[in-house]
Amino acid sequence: MPSHLSADHPAAQPPPRGSVDALISQTRRLRGEMDAVRRDAPADGTDPEGRWQRALCDLAMHQLNDLDAHLAQLRDGPPPVPVEAETAPPAAPRGSLLSRVGSAEWNLLTDEASWSGELYQILGRDPAAPPLTLDELPSVVVDEDRPRLTAMVTDCLIDAKPIDGEFRVIRPDGGVRTVHMMGEPVLDTDGGTASMWAVLRDVSELRRSQRTVGETRDSLQRQRHLAQTEHRLAVELQEAVLPPWRGSLLLPQQGPGTLDLAARYLPSSTRALIGGDWYDALELPSGDTLLSVGDLTGHGVTATSGMAMLLGALRGMAVAGTEPGQLMAWLNQLLDSSVQPTLGSAVCCRYRPQSRTLVWAQAGHPAPLLFRNGTGRMLTPPDGVLLGATSGASYGQAEEPLEPGDVLLLHTDGLVPWRWGSPQGETGSGQGTGAVSRLLDLAPRFGEARTAQDCVRTVMEEFGETEREDDACVLVARVAT
């Protein structure tokens, strides 16, 4: 016991046992709840957010365990020290709280030092060796931490300031431990400093947990910054490539037989990254109109850049006069030979206004829907597998005569649930069939619509608020009367 405290002093009396027991109970209840949270935290080491959550949980459990042990010591008082063990007390169990908390007193009048056995364990020193004096203590401290220790000791001895700080020590086996020291001067009857006593705690594991939390937090912040940057780049690339959907899509040629066009892009409600969906309408040199929708697998910049490459190739081949079936075959070859293999689905249509004929091909994609005179139907698709699925695939081609006032609706599968690889002309599930039926049920409203934009608004009223896992887009073409 420090010499300036007596057995009668209030500070020497243990706190009421009942209040400490209540704190212990609360701590253990909180520890149990925290342990449940830790078990539920994501354990996937590849997920930065999961690592951060696990690190925070581990840190909280570490501190709650220490708090529980400290409160137990406070309630039970200091353990008895056998007479024969005053110079070398029995070693506390490895990893226990006692092995992490030691005490020391340095007498300035006699230049003697007194250490607890636990402090020997913390510093890794032989209990039979004499304790280090204040002048010798810096010899075991890491070089860059010595000025901090010196300042704390000087402030305590000269200005009677309490000690509260940390430093790292190098053990004889080469291991480095972080020690937190709290202490104060012991004054003699004249008010001078007679000695200094301190409690030293090995906080290496605690600091390691805190570093883990900090590192995972920083990693998570970097991950989020990269995700935000990637999302911004994907949005900018998408907006630079796709025709604007706010308002009707204007084509140079107007008059009977030409197309009134409108489109809409619907982002996923559950994903932050943009997918590889696209829609396109392009007036060709021959006077024909190219219509296409499609979807590449994946999300983010990779998917968006792949979409931009594919759409650029599609436009170029269409301008050169390539028919939809051959166009699909070459797009498949392009994806099959790309550096980053991927899969895609697409519908490509070539509309000839002079004859009001639609020539089209598809690659594993939902077929266009045709609405006429208040009724709707799905066009029968020609043969066509997913783009990038197999080398040398051939693609069929179909023709459909259109009439003035007809409405053609093209969409990607994020709007209507649909499974790739399902039989031709069928949706992949009952849910998909029901959704297509809901689209076809819009036929009477399409019959009353005066523009393609009115039709898109009708689709949005029906499907716009639907929670979707993937991006989607819809393209509507109405044959002018």
CSV table of C-alpha atoms in Angstrom, one decimal:
chain,number,residue,atom,x,y,z
A,1,MET,CA,0.0,0.0,0.0
A,2,PRO,CA,1.3,3.5,-0.8
A,3,SER,CA,2.8,5.1,2.3
A,4,HIS,CA,0.5,8.1,2.2
A,5,LEU,CA,-2.7,6.0,2.6
A,6,SER,CA,-3.7,4.5,5.9
A,7,ALA,CA,-6.1,1.6,6.6
A,8,ASP,CA,-8.6,4.2,8.0
A,9,HIS,CA,-8.5,6.3,4.9
A,10,PRO,CA,-11.7,6.2,2.8
A,11,ALA,CA,-9.8,5.4,-0.3
A,12,ALA,CA,-8.5,2.2,1.4
A,13,GLN,CA,-11.9,0.9,2.1
A,14,PRO,CA,-13.6,-1.4,-0.5
A,15,PRO,CA,-16.8,-0.1,-2.1
A,16,PRO,CA,-20.1,-1.6,-1.0
A,17,ARG,CA,-20.2,-5.2,-2.2
A,18,GLY,CA,-23.9,-5.0,-3.3
A,19,SER,CA,-23.2,-2.1,-5.7
A,20,VAL,CA,-20.2,-3.9,-7.3
A,21,ASP,CA,-22.2,-7.1,-7.6
A,22,ALA,CA,-24.9,-5.2,-9.4
A,23,LEU,CA,-22.4,-3.7,-11.8
A,24,ILE,CA,-20.9,-7.2,-12.4
A,25,SER,CA,-24.4,-8.5,-13.2
A,26,GLN,CA,-25.0,-5.7,-15.7
A,27,THR,CA,-21.6,-6.2,-17.3
A,28,ARG,CA,-22.1,-9.9,-17.7
A,29,ARG,CA,-25.6,-9.4,-19.2
A,30,LEU,CA,-24.2,-6.8,-21.6
A,31,ARG,CA,-21.4,-9.2,-22.4
A,32,GLY,CA,-23.9,-12.0,-23.3
A,33,GLU,CA,-25.8,-9.6,-25.5
A,34,MET,CA,-22.6,-8.4,-27.2
A,35,ASP,CA,-21.5,-12.0,-27.7
A,36,ALA,CA,-24.8,-12.7,-29.5
A,37,VAL,CA,-24.2,-9.7,-31.8
A,38,ARG,CA,-20.7,-10.9,-32.5
A,39,ARG,CA,-21.9,-14.4,-33.5
A,40,ASP,CA,-24.4,-12.7,-35.9
A,41,ALA,CA,-21.7,-10.4,-37.4
A,42,PRO,CA,-20.6,-11.4,-41.0
A,43,ALA,CA,-17.6,-13.7,-40.8
A,44,ASP,CA,-16.6,-13.5,-44.5
A,45,GLY,CA,-13.0,-12.3,-44.5
A,46,THR,CA,-13.3,-10.9,-48.0
A,47,ASP,CA,-16.0,-8.4,-47.0
A,48,PRO,CA,-14.5,-5.1,-45.6
A,49,GLU,CA,-17.7,-4.2,-43.8
A,50,GLY,CA,-18.0,-7.6,-42.2
A,51,ARG,CA,-14.4,-7.5,-41.1
A,52,TRP,CA,-15.0,-4.0,-39.5
A,53,GLN,CA,-18.1,-5.3,-37.7
A,54,ARG,CA,-16.3,-8.3,-36.4
A,55,ALA,CA,-13.3,-6.2,-35.2
A,56,LEU,CA,-15.6,-3.8,-33.3
A,57,CYS,CA,-17.4,-6.8,-31.7
A,58,ASP,CA,-14.1,-8.4,-30.7
A,59,LEU,CA,-12.9,-5.0,-29.2
A,60,ALA,CA,-16.1,-4.6,-27.3
A,61,MET,CA,-15.9,-8.2,-25.9
A,62,HIS,CA,-12.3,-7.6,-24.9
A,63,GLN,CA,-13.1,-4.5,-22.9
A,64,LEU,CA,-16.2,-6.1,-21.3
A,65,ASN,CA,-14.1,-9.1,-20.2
A,66,ASP,CA,-11.6,-6.8,-18.7
A,67,LEU,CA,-14.3,-4.7,-17.0
A,68,ASP,CA,-15.9,-7.9,-15.5
A,69,ALA,CA,-12.5,-9.0,-14.1
A,70,HIS,CA,-11.7,-5.6,-12.8
A,71,LEU,CA,-15.0,-5.4,-11.0
A,72,ALA,CA,-14.4,-8.8,-9.5
A,73,GLN,CA,-11.1,-7.7,-8.2
A,74,LEU,CA,-12.6,-4.5,-6.8
A,75,ARG,CA,-15.3,-6.6,-5.0
A,76,ASP,CA,-12.9,-9.3,-3.6
A,77,GLY,CA,-10.0,-7.0,-2.8
A,78,PRO,CA,-6.3,-7.7,-3.5
A,79,PRO,CA,-5.2,-11.4,-3.4
A,80,PRO,CA,-3.1,-12.4,-0.4
A,81,VAL,CA,0.6,-12.6,-1.0
A,82,PRO,CA,2.4,-15.5,0.8
A,83,VAL,CA,5.4,-14.6,2.8
A,84,GLU,CA,7.6,-16.9,1.0
A,85,ALA,CA,6.5,-15.4,-2.3
A,86,GLU,CA,7.2,-11.7,-1.5
A,87,THR,CA,10.2,-11.6,-3.8
A,88,ALA,CA,8.9,-14.0,-6.4
A,89,PRO,CA,5.1,-14.6,-6.2
A,90,PRO,CA,3.5,-17.5,-8.1
A,91,ALA,CA,2.9,-16.8,-11.7
A,92,ALA,CA,-0.6,-15.9,-12.6
A,93,PRO,CA,-2.3,-18.0,-15.2
A,94,ARG,CA,-1.1,-17.0,-18.7
A,95,GLY,CA,-3.5,-14.5,-20.3
A,96,SER,CA,-5.5,-13.8,-17.2
A,97,LEU,CA,-6.3,-10.3,-16.0
A,98,LEU,CA,-3.7,-10.6,-13.1
A,99,SER,CA,-1.0,-11.4,-15.6
A,100,ARG,CA,-1.8,-8.1,-17.4
A,101,VAL,CA,-1.8,-5.8,-14.4
A,102,GLY,CA,1.2,-5.2,-12.2
A,103,SER,CA,2.3,-2.6,-9.7
A,104,ALA,CA,5.5,-0.9,-8.7
A,105,GLU,CA,6.9,1.7,-6.2
A,106,TRP,CA,10.1,3.6,-6.4
A,107,ASN,CA,11.6,5.1,-3.2
A,108,LEU,CA,13.4,8.3,-4.0
A,109,LEU,CA,15.1,8.4,-0.6
A,110,THR,CA,16.7,5.0,-0.7
A,111,ASP,CA,16.7,4.5,-4.5
A,112,GLU,CA,15.0,1.2,-4.0
A,113,ALA,CA,12.3,-0.3,-6.2
A,114,SER,CA,9.5,-2.8,-5.4
A,115,TRP,CA,7.7,-4.7,-8.1
A,116,SER,CA,4.8,-7.1,-8.0
A,117,GLY,CA,5.2,-10.5,-9.6
A,118,GLU,CA,2.8,-9.6,-12.3
A,119,LEU,CA,5.0,-6.7,-13.5
A,120,TYR,CA,7.9,-9.2,-13.9
A,121,GLN,CA,5.6,-11.2,-16.2
A,122,ILE,CA,4.5,-8.2,-18.2
A,123,LEU,CA,8.1,-7.1,-18.8
A,124,GLY,CA,9.3,-10.7,-19.3
A,125,ARG,CA,11.9,-10.5,-16.6
A,126,ASP,CA,13.3,-13.1,-14.2
A,127,PRO,CA,11.4,-12.7,-10.9
A,128,ALA,CA,14.7,-13.4,-9.1
A,129,ALA,CA,16.4,-10.4,-10.7
A,130,PRO,CA,16.2,-7.0,-8.9
A,131,PRO,CA,13.6,-4.6,-10.1
A,132,LEU,CA,14.7,-1.8,-12.4
A,133,THR,CA,15.2,1.6,-10.8
A,134,LEU,CA,13.6,4.7,-12.4
A,135,ASP,CA,16.9,5.4,-14.0
A,136,GLU,CA,17.1,1.9,-15.5
A,137,LEU,CA,13.5,1.7,-16.6
A,138,PRO,CA,14.0,3.6,-19.9
A,139,SER,CA,16.5,0.9,-21.0
A,140,VAL,CA,13.6,-1.5,-21.7
A,141,VAL,CA,11.5,1.1,-23.5
A,142,VAL,CA,11.3,1.5,-27.3
A,143,ASP,CA,13.6,4.3,-28.3
A,144,GLU,CA,10.9,6.6,-29.7
A,145,ASP,CA,8.8,6.2,-26.5
A,146,ARG,CA,11.5,7.1,-24.0
A,147,PRO,CA,10.9,10.8,-24.1
A,148,ARG,CA,7.3,10.3,-23.3
A,149,LEU,CA,8.2,8.1,-20.2
A,150,THR,CA,10.8,10.6,-19.1
A,151,ALA,CA,8.3,13.5,-19.3
A,152,MET,CA,5.7,11.6,-17.4
A,153,VAL,CA,8.1,10.6,-14.6
A,154,THR,CA,9.6,14.1,-14.4
A,155,ASP,CA,6.2,15.8,-14.2
A,156,CYS,CA,5.2,13.4,-11.4
A,157,LEU,CA,8.4,13.8,-9.3
A,158,ILE,CA,8.9,17.5,-9.7
A,159,ASP,CA,5.4,18.9,-10.2
A,160,ALA,CA,3.5,16.2,-8.4
A,161,LYS,CA,1.4,15.5,-11.5
A,162,PRO,CA,-0.3,12.1,-11.8
A,163,ILE,CA,1.0,9.7,-14.4
A,164,ASP,CA,-1.4,8.5,-17.1
A,165,GLY,CA,0.2,7.4,-20.4
A,166,GLU,CA,1.4,4.5,-22.5
A,167,PHE,CA,4.8,3.3,-23.8
A,168,ARG,CA,6.1,0.2,-25.5
A,169,VAL,CA,8.7,-2.1,-23.8
A,170,ILE,CA,11.0,-4.7,-25.4
A,171,ARG,CA,11.1,-7.9,-23.5
A,172,PRO,CA,14.3,-10.1,-23.3
A,173,ASP,CA,12.8,-12.5,-25.9
A,174,GLY,CA,12.4,-9.6,-28.4
A,175,GLY,CA,8.7,-9.3,-28.0
A,176,VAL,CA,7.2,-5.8,-27.8
A,177,ARG,CA,4.4,-5.0,-25.4
A,178,THR,CA,2.3,-1.9,-24.9
A,179,VAL,CA,2.1,-0.8,-21.3
A,180,HIS,CA,-0.4,1.7,-19.8
A,181,MET,CA,1.0,3.3,-16.6
A,182,MET,CA,-1.1,5.2,-14.0
A,183,GLY,CA,0.6,6.5,-10.9
A,184,GLU,CA,1.1,9.4,-8.5
A,185,PRO,CA,3.7,10.7,-6.2
A,186,VAL,CA,3.8,9.7,-2.5
A,187,LEU,CA,4.5,12.7,-0.3
A,188,ASP,CA,6.3,12.8,3.0
A,189,THR,CA,5.3,14.8,6.0
A,190,ASP,CA,7.0,17.9,4.7
A,191,GLY,CA,5.1,17.7,1.4
A,192,GLY,CA,8.1,16.6,-0.6
A,193,THR,CA,8.0,13.6,-3.0
A,194,ALA,CA,9.3,10.6,-1.1
A,195,SER,CA,8.4,7.9,-3.7
A,196,MET,CA,6.4,7.2,-6.8
A,197,TRP,CA,4.0,4.3,-7.1
A,198,ALA,CA,2.2,3.1,-10.3
A,199,VAL,CA,-0.1,0.5,-11.7
A,200,LEU,CA,1.1,-0.9,-15.0
A,201,ARG,CA,-1.3,-2.7,-17.4
A,202,ASP,CA,-0.4,-4.7,-20.5
A,203,VAL,CA,-2.8,-3.3,-23.1
A,204,SER,CA,-1.1,-4.9,-26.1
A,205,GLU,CA,-4.1,-7.1,-27.0
A,206,LEU,CA,-6.5,-4.1,-26.5
A,207,ARG,CA,-4.4,-1.9,-28.8
A,208,ARG,CA,-4.1,-4.6,-31.3
A,209,SER,CA,-7.9,-4.9,-31.4
A,210,GLN,CA,-8.2,-1.1,-31.7
A,211,ARG,CA,-5.7,-1.1,-34.6
A,212,THR,CA,-7.7,-3.8,-36.3
A,213,VAL,CA,-10.9,-1.7,-35.9
A,214,GLY,CA,-9.1,1.3,-37.3
A,215,GLU,CA,-7.6,-0.6,-40.2
A,216,THR,CA,-10.9,-2.3,-41.2
A,217,ARG,CA,-12.7,1.1,-40.8
A,218,ASP,CA,-10.1,2.7,-43.2
A,219,SER,CA,-10.4,-0.3,-45.5
A,220,LEU,CA,-14.2,0.1,-45.5
A,221,GLN,CA,-14.0,3.8,-46.2
A,222,ARG,CA,-11.7,3.2,-49.1
A,223,GLN,CA,-14.0,0.5,-50.4
A,224,ARG,CA,-17.0,2.9,-50.2
A,225,HIS,CA,-15.0,5.6,-51.9
A,226,LEU,CA,-14.0,3.3,-54.7
A,227,ALA,CA,-17.6,2.1,-55.0
A,228,GLN,CA,-18.8,5.7,-55.2
A,229,THR,CA,-16.2,6.5,-57.8
A,230,GLU,CA,-17.1,3.4,-59.8
A,231,HIS,CA,-20.8,4.3,-59.6
A,232,ARG,CA,-20.1,7.8,-60.8
A,233,LEU,CA,-18.0,6.6,-63.7
A,234,ALA,CA,-20.6,4.0,-64.7
A,235,VAL,CA,-23.4,6.6,-64.6
A,236,GLU,CA,-21.3,9.0,-66.8
A,237,LEU,CA,-20.4,6.3,-69.3
A,238,GLN,CA,-24.0,5.1,-69.5
A,239,GLU,CA,-25.3,8.7,-70.0
A,240,ALA,CA,-22.7,9.3,-72.7
A,241,VAL,CA,-23.7,6.2,-74.6
A,242,LEU,CA,-27.4,5.7,-74.3
A,243,PRO,CA,-30.0,8.0,-75.9
A,244,PRO,CA,-31.7,10.4,-73.4
A,245,TRP,CA,-34.9,8.9,-72.2
A,246,ARG,CA,-36.5,12.1,-70.7
A,247,GLY,CA,-38.9,12.9,-73.5
A,248,SER,CA,-39.5,11.2,-76.8
A,249,LEU,CA,-36.6,10.0,-78.9
A,250,LEU,CA,-36.5,12.2,-82.0
A,251,LEU,CA,-35.5,10.7,-85.4
A,252,PRO,CA,-34.8,12.9,-88.4
A,253,GLN,CA,-37.5,11.4,-90.6
A,254,GLN,CA,-41.1,12.1,-89.9
A,255,GLY,CA,-44.4,11.2,-91.6
A,256,PRO,CA,-46.6,8.1,-92.3
A,257,GLY,CA,-45.0,4.8,-91.4
A,258,THR,CA,-42.2,6.3,-89.3
A,259,LEU,CA,-41.8,5.6,-85.6
A,260,ASP,CA,-42.6,7.6,-82.6
A,261,LEU,CA,-40.1,6.4,-79.9
A,262,ALA,CA,-39.8,6.7,-76.1
A,263,ALA,CA,-37.7,4.9,-73.6
A,264,ARG,CA,-37.0,4.7,-69.9
A,265,TYR,CA,-34.1,3.3,-67.7
A,266,LEU,CA,-35.0,1.9,-64.3
A,267,PRO,CA,-32.2,1.4,-61.8
A,268,SER,CA,-32.2,-1.5,-59.4
A,269,SER,CA,-33.8,-0.8,-56.0
A,270,THR,CA,-31.5,-3.2,-54.2
A,271,ARG,CA,-28.1,-2.7,-55.9
A,272,ALA,CA,-25.9,0.4,-55.7
A,273,LEU,CA,-23.9,-0.5,-58.9
A,274,ILE,CA,-25.3,0.0,-62.4
A,275,GLY,CA,-25.8,-3.0,-64.6
A,276,GLY,CA,-25.1,-3.6,-68.3
A,277,ASP,CA,-28.7,-2.9,-69.6
A,278,TRP,CA,-29.1,-0.8,-72.7
A,279,TYR,CA,-31.7,0.4,-75.2
A,280,ASP,CA,-31.0,2.1,-78.5
A,281,ALA,CA,-32.8,3.7,-81.5
A,282,LEU,CA,-30.8,4.8,-84.5
A,283,GLU,CA,-31.8,6.1,-87.9
A,284,LEU,CA,-29.7,4.2,-90.5
A,285,PRO,CA,-28.4,5.7,-93.9
A,286,SER,CA,-31.0,3.6,-95.8
A,287,GLY,CA,-33.9,5.3,-93.9
A,288,ASP,CA,-34.5,2.2,-91.8
A,289,THR,CA,-34.6,2.4,-88.0
A,290,LEU,CA,-32.5,0.3,-85.7
A,291,LEU,CA,-34.1,-0.7,-82.4
A,292,SER,CA,-32.3,-2.8,-79.8
A,293,VAL,CA,-32.4,-3.6,-76.1
A,294,GLY,CA,-30.0,-5.9,-74.2
A,295,ASP,CA,-28.3,-6.8,-71.0
A,296,LEU,CA,-24.7,-7.9,-70.1
A,297,THR,CA,-24.0,-9.8,-66.9
A,298,GLY,CA,-22.3,-8.0,-64.1
A,299,HIS,CA,-22.5,-4.6,-62.6
A,300,GLY,CA,-20.4,-1.5,-62.3
A,301,VAL,CA,-17.8,0.0,-64.7
A,302,THR,CA,-16.9,-3.4,-66.2
A,303,ALA,CA,-20.4,-4.1,-67.2
A,304,THR,CA,-21.1,-0.6,-68.4
A,305,SER,CA,-17.9,-0.4,-70.5
A,306,GLY,CA,-18.7,-3.8,-72.0
A,307,MET,CA,-22.2,-2.6,-72.8
A,308,ALA,CA,-20.7,0.5,-74.5
A,309,MET,CA,-18.3,-1.7,-76.6
A,310,LEU,CA,-21.1,-4.0,-77.6
A,311,LEU,CA,-23.5,-1.1,-78.5
A,312,GLY,CA,-20.8,0.6,-80.5
A,313,ALA,CA,-20.2,-2.5,-82.5
A,314,LEU,CA,-23.9,-3.1,-83.0
A,315,ARG,CA,-24.4,0.5,-84.3
A,316,GLY,CA,-21.4,0.2,-86.6
A,317,MET,CA,-22.5,-3.1,-88.2
A,318,ALA,CA,-26.1,-1.9,-88.5
A,319,VAL,CA,-24.9,1.3,-90.3
A,320,ALA,CA,-22.9,-0.9,-92.7
A,321,GLY,CA,-26.2,-2.7,-93.6
A,322,THR,CA,-25.8,-5.9,-91.6
A,323,GLU,CA,-29.1,-7.8,-91.1
A,324,PRO,CA,-30.2,-8.6,-87.5
A,325,GLY,CA,-29.4,-12.3,-87.6
A,326,GLN,CA,-25.9,-11.9,-88.9
A,327,LEU,CA,-25.4,-8.9,-86.6
A,328,MET,CA,-26.2,-11.2,-83.6
A,329,ALA,CA,-23.7,-13.8,-84.8
A,330,TRP,CA,-20.9,-11.3,-85.0
A,331,LEU,CA,-21.8,-9.8,-81.6
A,332,ASN,CA,-21.6,-13.3,-80.2
A,333,GLN,CA,-18.1,-13.8,-81.8
A,334,LEU,CA,-17.0,-10.4,-80.3
A,335,LEU,CA,-18.1,-11.4,-76.8
A,336,ASP,CA,-16.6,-14.9,-77.2
A,337,SER,CA,-13.2,-13.5,-78.0
A,338,SER,CA,-13.1,-10.6,-75.5
A,339,VAL,CA,-10.5,-10.5,-72.8
A,340,GLN,CA,-13.1,-10.7,-70.0
A,341,PRO,CA,-15.6,-13.3,-71.1
A,342,THR,CA,-19.2,-12.4,-70.2
A,343,LEU,CA,-22.7,-13.3,-71.2
A,344,GLY,CA,-25.4,-11.1,-72.7
A,345,SER,CA,-28.9,-11.2,-74.1
A,346,ALA,CA,-30.3,-8.9,-76.8
A,347,VAL,CA,-33.0,-8.1,-79.2
A,348,CYS,CA,-32.1,-6.3,-82.5
A,349,CYS,CA,-34.8,-5.0,-84.8
A,350,ARG,CA,-34.6,-3.3,-88.2
A,351,TYR,CA,-37.7,-1.4,-89.1
A,352,ARG,CA,-38.4,-0.6,-92.8
A,353,PRO,CA,-40.8,2.3,-92.9
A,354,GLN,CA,-41.6,2.0,-96.7
A,355,SER,CA,-43.1,-1.5,-96.2
A,356,ARG,CA,-43.8,-1.1,-92.4
A,357,THR,CA,-41.9,-4.4,-91.9
A,358,LEU,CA,-40.0,-5.3,-88.7
A,359,VAL,CA,-37.0,-7.7,-89.3
A,360,TRP,CA,-35.6,-8.9,-86.0
A,361,ALA,CA,-33.4,-11.4,-84.2
A,362,GLN,CA,-32.8,-12.3,-80.5
A,363,ALA,CA,-30.1,-13.8,-78.3
A,364,GLY,CA,-31.7,-15.4,-75.3
A,365,HIS,CA,-33.8,-12.3,-74.6
A,366,PRO,CA,-37.5,-11.7,-73.9
A,367,ALA,CA,-39.3,-11.3,-77.2
A,368,PRO,CA,-40.9,-8.0,-78.2
A,369,LEU,CA,-44.6,-7.4,-77.4
A,370,LEU,CA,-46.9,-6.2,-80.2
A,371,PHE,CA,-50.1,-4.2,-79.3
A,372,ARG,CA,-52.8,-3.7,-81.9
A,373,ASN,CA,-56.4,-2.5,-81.7
A,374,GLY,CA,-56.6,-2.9,-77.9
A,375,THR,CA,-55.0,-6.4,-77.8
A,376,GLY,CA,-51.4,-7.6,-77.2
A,377,ARG,CA,-49.3,-10.6,-78.0
A,378,MET,CA,-45.7,-11.7,-77.7
A,379,LEU,CA,-43.9,-12.2,-81.1
A,380,THR,CA,-42.7,-15.7,-81.8
A,381,PRO,CA,-38.9,-15.5,-81.5
A,382,PRO,CA,-36.4,-17.0,-84.0
A,383,ASP,CA,-33.6,-19.3,-82.7
A,384,GLY,CA,-30.9,-17.6,-80.7
A,385,VAL,CA,-28.7,-18.5,-77.7
A,386,LEU,CA,-27.1,-16.1,-75.3
A,387,LEU,CA,-24.3,-13.9,-76.6
A,388,GLY,CA,-20.9,-15.3,-75.5
A,389,ALA,CA,-22.4,-18.7,-74.5
A,390,THR,CA,-20.9,-20.7,-77.4
A,391,SER,CA,-18.6,-20.2,-80.3
A,392,GLY,CA,-19.9,-20.1,-83.8
A,393,ALA,CA,-23.6,-19.8,-82.9
A,394,SER,CA,-26.0,-19.0,-85.7
A,395,TYR,CA,-29.1,-16.8,-85.2
A,396,GLY,CA,-32.4,-16.9,-86.9
A,397,GLN,CA,-34.3,-14.0,-88.2
A,398,ALA,CA,-38.0,-13.2,-88.3
A,399,GLU,CA,-40.3,-10.7,-90.1
A,400,GLU,CA,-43.4,-9.1,-88.7
A,401,PRO,CA,-45.7,-6.7,-90.8
A,402,LEU,CA,-46.8,-3.7,-88.8
A,403,GLU,CA,-49.8,-1.4,-89.2
A,404,PRO,CA,-50.4,2.3,-88.5
A,405,GLY,CA,-51.0,2.8,-84.7
A,406,ASP,CA,-49.2,-0.5,-83.7
A,407,VAL,CA,-47.2,-0.3,-80.5
A,408,LEU,CA,-44.0,-2.3,-80.2
A,409,LEU,CA,-42.6,-2.8,-76.7
A,410,LEU,CA,-39.0,-4.0,-76.1
A,411,HIS,CA,-37.7,-4.5,-72.5
A,412,THR,CA,-34.9,-6.2,-70.5
A,413,ASP,CA,-35.6,-8.9,-68.0
A,414,GLY,CA,-35.3,-6.6,-65.0
A,415,LEU,CA,-38.7,-5.2,-65.8
A,416,VAL,CA,-40.4,-8.6,-66.2
A,417,PRO,CA,-38.9,-11.6,-64.4
A,418,TRP,CA,-37.6,-13.9,-67.0
A,419,ARG,CA,-35.1,-16.8,-67.0
A,420,TRP,CA,-32.4,-17.1,-69.6
A,421,GLY,CA,-32.4,-20.4,-71.4
A,422,SER,CA,-36.2,-21.1,-71.1
A,423,PRO,CA,-38.1,-22.5,-74.1
A,424,GLN,CA,-38.6,-20.2,-77.0
A,425,GLY,CA,-41.6,-17.9,-76.6
A,426,GLU,CA,-42.0,-18.8,-72.9
A,427,THR,CA,-41.1,-17.0,-69.7
A,428,GLY,CA,-39.0,-18.9,-67.2
A,429,SER,CA,-41.5,-19.1,-64.3
A,430,GLY,CA,-45.1,-18.6,-63.3
A,431,GLN,CA,-44.1,-15.3,-61.8
A,432,GLY,CA,-42.6,-14.3,-65.3
A,433,THR,CA,-45.7,-15.4,-67.1
A,434,GLY,CA,-47.9,-13.4,-64.7
A,435,ALA,CA,-45.7,-10.3,-65.2
A,436,VAL,CA,-45.9,-10.6,-69.0
A,437,SER,CA,-49.6,-11.0,-68.7
A,438,ARG,CA,-49.7,-7.8,-66.8
A,439,LEU,CA,-47.8,-6.1,-69.6
A,440,LEU,CA,-50.2,-7.5,-72.2
A,441,ASP,CA,-53.1,-6.4,-70.1
A,442,LEU,CA,-52.0,-2.8,-70.8
A,443,ALA,CA,-53.2,-3.2,-74.4
A,444,PRO,CA,-56.5,-1.2,-74.0
A,445,ARG,CA,-54.6,1.7,-72.4
A,446,PHE,CA,-52.0,1.5,-75.2
A,447,GLY,CA,-54.8,1.7,-77.7
A,448,GLU,CA,-56.0,5.0,-76.2
A,449,ALA,CA,-52.4,6.4,-76.0
A,450,ARG,CA,-51.6,9.1,-78.5
A,451,THR,CA,-47.8,8.9,-78.3
A,452,ALA,CA,-45.0,6.4,-77.4
A,453,GLN,CA,-44.3,8.6,-74.3
A,454,ASP,CA,-47.9,8.0,-73.1
A,455,CYS,CA,-47.3,4.2,-73.4
A,456,VAL,CA,-44.0,4.5,-71.4
A,457,ARG,CA,-45.9,6.4,-68.7
A,458,THR,CA,-48.4,3.7,-68.5
A,459,VAL,CA,-45.7,1.1,-68.1
A,460,MET,CA,-44.2,3.2,-65.3
A,461,GLU,CA,-47.5,3.5,-63.5
A,462,GLU,CA,-47.7,-0.3,-63.5
A,463,PHE,CA,-44.1,-1.3,-63.0
A,464,GLY,CA,-42.2,1.8,-62.0
A,465,GLU,CA,-42.6,1.3,-58.2
A,466,THR,CA,-41.9,-2.4,-58.3
A,467,GLU,CA,-38.9,-3.5,-56.2
A,468,ARG,CA,-36.4,-5.0,-58.6
A,469,GLU,CA,-33.1,-6.8,-58.0
A,470,ASP,CA,-31.6,-5.8,-61.3
A,471,ASP,CA,-31.7,-2.7,-63.6
A,472,ALA,CA,-34.2,-2.6,-66.4
A,473,CYS,CA,-35.1,-0.6,-69.4
A,474,VAL,CA,-38.1,-0.3,-71.7
A,475,LEU,CA,-38.3,1.0,-75.3
A,476,VAL,CA,-41.6,1.7,-77.0
A,477,ALA,CA,-42.1,2.3,-80.7
A,478,ARG,CA,-45.4,3.5,-82.1
A,479,VAL,CA,-46.0,3.4,-85.9
A,480,ALA,CA,-47.2,6.8,-87.0
A,481,THR,CA,-50.5,7.0,-88.8
